[in-house]
PDB file of C-alpha atoms in Angstrom:
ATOM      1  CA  UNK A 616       0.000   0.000   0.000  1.00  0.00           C
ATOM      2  CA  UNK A 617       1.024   3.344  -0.533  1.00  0.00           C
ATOM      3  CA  UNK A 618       0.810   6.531   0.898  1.00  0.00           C
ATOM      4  CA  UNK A 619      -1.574   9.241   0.039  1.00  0.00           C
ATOM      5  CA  UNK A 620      -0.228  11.911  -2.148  1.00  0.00           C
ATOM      6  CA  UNK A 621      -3.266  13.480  -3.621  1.00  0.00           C
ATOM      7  CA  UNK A 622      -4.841  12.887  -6.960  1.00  0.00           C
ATOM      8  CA  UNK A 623      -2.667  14.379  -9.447  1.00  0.00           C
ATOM      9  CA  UNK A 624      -3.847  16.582 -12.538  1.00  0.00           C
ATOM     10  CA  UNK A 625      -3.605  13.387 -14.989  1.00  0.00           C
ATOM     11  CA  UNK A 626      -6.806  11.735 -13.240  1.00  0.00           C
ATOM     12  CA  UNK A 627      -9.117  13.741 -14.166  1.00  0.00           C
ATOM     13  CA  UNK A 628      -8.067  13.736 -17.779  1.00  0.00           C
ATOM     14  CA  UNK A 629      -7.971  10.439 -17.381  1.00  0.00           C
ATOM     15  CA  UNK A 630     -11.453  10.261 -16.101  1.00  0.00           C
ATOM     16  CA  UNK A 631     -12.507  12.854 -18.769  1.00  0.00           C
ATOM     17  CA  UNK A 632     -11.376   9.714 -21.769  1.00  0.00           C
ATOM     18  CA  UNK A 633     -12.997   7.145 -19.891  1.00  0.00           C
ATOM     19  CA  UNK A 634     -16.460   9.199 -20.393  1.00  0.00           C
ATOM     20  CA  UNK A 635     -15.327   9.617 -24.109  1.00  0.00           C
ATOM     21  CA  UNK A 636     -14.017   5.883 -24.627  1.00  0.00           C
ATOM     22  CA  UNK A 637     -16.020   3.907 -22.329  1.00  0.00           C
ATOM     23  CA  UNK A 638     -14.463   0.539 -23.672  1.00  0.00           C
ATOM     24  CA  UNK A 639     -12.533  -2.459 -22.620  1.00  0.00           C
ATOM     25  CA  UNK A 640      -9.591  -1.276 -24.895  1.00  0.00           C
ATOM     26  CA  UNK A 641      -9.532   2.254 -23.286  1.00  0.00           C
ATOM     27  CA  UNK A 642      -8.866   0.522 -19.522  1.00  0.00           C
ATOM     28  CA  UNK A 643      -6.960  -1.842 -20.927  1.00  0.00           C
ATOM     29  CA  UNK A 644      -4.391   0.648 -22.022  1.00  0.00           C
ATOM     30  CA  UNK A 645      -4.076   2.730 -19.310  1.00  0.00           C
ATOM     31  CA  UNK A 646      -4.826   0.274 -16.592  1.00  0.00           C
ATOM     32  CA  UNK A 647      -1.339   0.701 -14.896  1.00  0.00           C
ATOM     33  CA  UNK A 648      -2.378   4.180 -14.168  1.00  0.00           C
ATOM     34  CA  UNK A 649      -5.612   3.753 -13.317  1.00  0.00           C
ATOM     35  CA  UNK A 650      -4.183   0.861 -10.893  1.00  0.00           C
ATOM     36  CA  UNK A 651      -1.761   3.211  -9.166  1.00  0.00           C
ATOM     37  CA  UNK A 652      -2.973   6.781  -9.435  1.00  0.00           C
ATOM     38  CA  UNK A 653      -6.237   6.041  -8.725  1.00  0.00           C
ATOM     39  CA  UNK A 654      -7.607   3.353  -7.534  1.00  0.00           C
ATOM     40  CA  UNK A 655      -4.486   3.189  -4.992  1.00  0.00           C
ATOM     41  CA  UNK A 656      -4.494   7.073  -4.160  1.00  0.00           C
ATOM     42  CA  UNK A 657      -8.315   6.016  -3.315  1.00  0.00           C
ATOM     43  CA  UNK A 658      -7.657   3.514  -1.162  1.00  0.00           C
ATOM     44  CA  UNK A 659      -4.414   5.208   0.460  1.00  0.00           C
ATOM     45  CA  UNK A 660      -6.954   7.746   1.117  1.00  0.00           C
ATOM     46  CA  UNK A 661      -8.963   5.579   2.889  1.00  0.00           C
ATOM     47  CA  UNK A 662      -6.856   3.699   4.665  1.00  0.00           C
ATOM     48  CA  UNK A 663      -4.948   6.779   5.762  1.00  0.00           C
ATOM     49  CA  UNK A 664      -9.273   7.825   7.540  1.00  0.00           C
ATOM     50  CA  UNK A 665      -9.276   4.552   8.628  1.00  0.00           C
ATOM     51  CA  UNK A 666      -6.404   4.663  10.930  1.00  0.00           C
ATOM     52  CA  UNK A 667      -6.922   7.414  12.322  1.00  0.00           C
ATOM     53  CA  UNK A 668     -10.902   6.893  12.548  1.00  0.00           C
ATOM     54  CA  UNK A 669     -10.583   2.891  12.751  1.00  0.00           C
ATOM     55  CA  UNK A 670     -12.633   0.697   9.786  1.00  0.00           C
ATOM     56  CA  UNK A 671     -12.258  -1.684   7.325  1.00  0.00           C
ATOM     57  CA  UNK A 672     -11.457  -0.019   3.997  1.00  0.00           C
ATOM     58  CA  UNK A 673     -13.302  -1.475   0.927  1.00  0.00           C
ATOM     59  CA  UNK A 674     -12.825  -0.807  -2.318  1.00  0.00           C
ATOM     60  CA  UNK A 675     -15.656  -1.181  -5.423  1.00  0.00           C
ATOM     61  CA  UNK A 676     -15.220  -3.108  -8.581  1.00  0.00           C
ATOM     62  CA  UNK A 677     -14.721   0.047 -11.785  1.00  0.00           C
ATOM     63  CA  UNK A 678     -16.821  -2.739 -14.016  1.00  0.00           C
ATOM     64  CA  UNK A 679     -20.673  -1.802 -13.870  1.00  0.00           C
ATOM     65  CA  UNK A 680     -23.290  -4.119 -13.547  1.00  0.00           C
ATOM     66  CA  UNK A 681     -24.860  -4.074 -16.698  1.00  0.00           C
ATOM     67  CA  UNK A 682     -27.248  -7.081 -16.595  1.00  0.00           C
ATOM     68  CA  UNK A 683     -30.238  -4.849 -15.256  1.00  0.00           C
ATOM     69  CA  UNK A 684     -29.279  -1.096 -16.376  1.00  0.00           C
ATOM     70  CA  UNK A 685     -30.605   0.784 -19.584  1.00  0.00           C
ATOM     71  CA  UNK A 686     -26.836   1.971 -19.469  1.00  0.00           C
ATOM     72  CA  UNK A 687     -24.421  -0.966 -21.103  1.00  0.00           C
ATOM     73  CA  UNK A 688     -21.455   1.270 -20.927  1.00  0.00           C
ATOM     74  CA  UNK A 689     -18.856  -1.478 -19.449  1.00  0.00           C
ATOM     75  CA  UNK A 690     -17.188   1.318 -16.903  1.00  0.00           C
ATOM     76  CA  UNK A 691     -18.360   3.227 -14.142  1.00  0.00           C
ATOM     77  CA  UNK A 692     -17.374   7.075 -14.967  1.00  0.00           C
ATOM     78  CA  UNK A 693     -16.209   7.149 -10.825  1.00  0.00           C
ATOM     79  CA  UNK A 694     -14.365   5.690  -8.360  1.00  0.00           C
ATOM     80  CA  UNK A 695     -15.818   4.121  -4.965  1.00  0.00           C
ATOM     81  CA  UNK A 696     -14.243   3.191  -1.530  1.00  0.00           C
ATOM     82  CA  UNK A 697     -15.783   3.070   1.681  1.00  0.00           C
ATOM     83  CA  UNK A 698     -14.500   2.697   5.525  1.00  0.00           C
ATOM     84  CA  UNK A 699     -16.642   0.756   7.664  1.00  0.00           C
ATOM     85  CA  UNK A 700     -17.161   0.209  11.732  1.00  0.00           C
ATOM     86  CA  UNK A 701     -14.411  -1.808  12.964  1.00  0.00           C
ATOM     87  CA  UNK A 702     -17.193  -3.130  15.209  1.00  0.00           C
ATOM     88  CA  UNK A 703     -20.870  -3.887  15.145  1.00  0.00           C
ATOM     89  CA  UNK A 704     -23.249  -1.103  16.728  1.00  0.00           C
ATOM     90  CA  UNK A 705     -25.376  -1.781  19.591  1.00  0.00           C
ATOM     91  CA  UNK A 706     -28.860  -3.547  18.347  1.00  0.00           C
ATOM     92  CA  UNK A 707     -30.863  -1.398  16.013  1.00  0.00           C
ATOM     93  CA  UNK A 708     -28.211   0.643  15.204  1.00  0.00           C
ATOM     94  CA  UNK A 709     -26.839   1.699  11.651  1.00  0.00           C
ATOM     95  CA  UNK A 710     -23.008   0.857  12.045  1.00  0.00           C
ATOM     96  CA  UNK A 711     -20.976   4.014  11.247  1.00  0.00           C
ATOM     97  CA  UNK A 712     -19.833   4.042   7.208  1.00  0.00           C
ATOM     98  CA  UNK A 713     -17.938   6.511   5.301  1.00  0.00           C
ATOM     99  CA  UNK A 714     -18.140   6.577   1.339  1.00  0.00           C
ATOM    100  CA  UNK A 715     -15.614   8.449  -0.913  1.00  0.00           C
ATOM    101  CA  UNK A 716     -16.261   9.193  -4.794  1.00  0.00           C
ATOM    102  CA  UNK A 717     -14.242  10.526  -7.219  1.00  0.00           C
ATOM    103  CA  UNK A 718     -15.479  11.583 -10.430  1.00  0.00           C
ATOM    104  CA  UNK A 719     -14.244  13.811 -13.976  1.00  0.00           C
ATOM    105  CA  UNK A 720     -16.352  17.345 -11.765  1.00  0.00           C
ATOM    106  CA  UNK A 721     -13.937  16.486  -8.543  1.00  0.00           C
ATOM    107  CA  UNK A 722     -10.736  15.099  -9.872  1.00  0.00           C
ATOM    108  CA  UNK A 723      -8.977  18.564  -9.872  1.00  0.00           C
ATOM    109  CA  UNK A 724      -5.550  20.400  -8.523  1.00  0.00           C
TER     110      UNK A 724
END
C-alpha cells in the first residue's frame, strides 16, 4: 500500500477519456495508471481515515453491472471506496460508514 499523495492533474483527464471511450480497450491501455494513481491514491486515502478513525477499507469493482441497467457502458465514470465500523453497533443501530467518490467534476488540482 502506498501513501496518500493526492490525486494528481492526470486523473481527471484520465477520467474525462474514460467518459469519451467507455471501452474495454480504453482501460486496458491505461490500466497501470488507473491501478496506481487512482484506484491506490483512493484507497491510500482511505486507509490513511481509517487509521486514524478505525474501519475496514473497501474498495468497489470500476466494471458496472450491466445485466439490469438501460446503461451498457462497461465502466463506471467514478471511483468508490468506503471505511466501515471496525465493530458492530449496539442492536438497532446503523453501524458508522464513510463513502468516498471521485469523479471527472472532482478530480482537480
Amino acid at each position: 500500500m502506498t501513501r496518500f499523495e493526492g490525486f494528481a492533474p492526470e486523473v481527471r483527464t484520465w477520467f474525462e477519456g474514460l467518459e469519451a471511450d467507455n471501452g474495454k480497450a480504453y482501460l486496458a491501455a491505461r490500466r497501470d495508471f488507473f491501478e496506481e494513481s487512482v484506484r491506490g491514491q483512493m484507497e491510500a486515502l482511505l486507509t490513511e481515515l481509517s487509521t486514524k478513525f478505525g474501519g475496514q477499507v473497501k474498495m468497489f469493482r470500476q466494471n458496472r453491472d450491466i445485466r439490469f441497467s438501460a446503461d451498457k457502458s462497461p465502466y463506471k465514470t467514478n471511483t468508490y471506496g468506503s471505511s466501515t465500523a471496525p465493530r458492530l453497533p449496539p442492536k438497532g443501530c446503523t453501524p458508522p460508514f464513510r463513502r468516498a467518490a471521485l469523479s471527472p467534476a472532482v478530480a482537480t488540482t
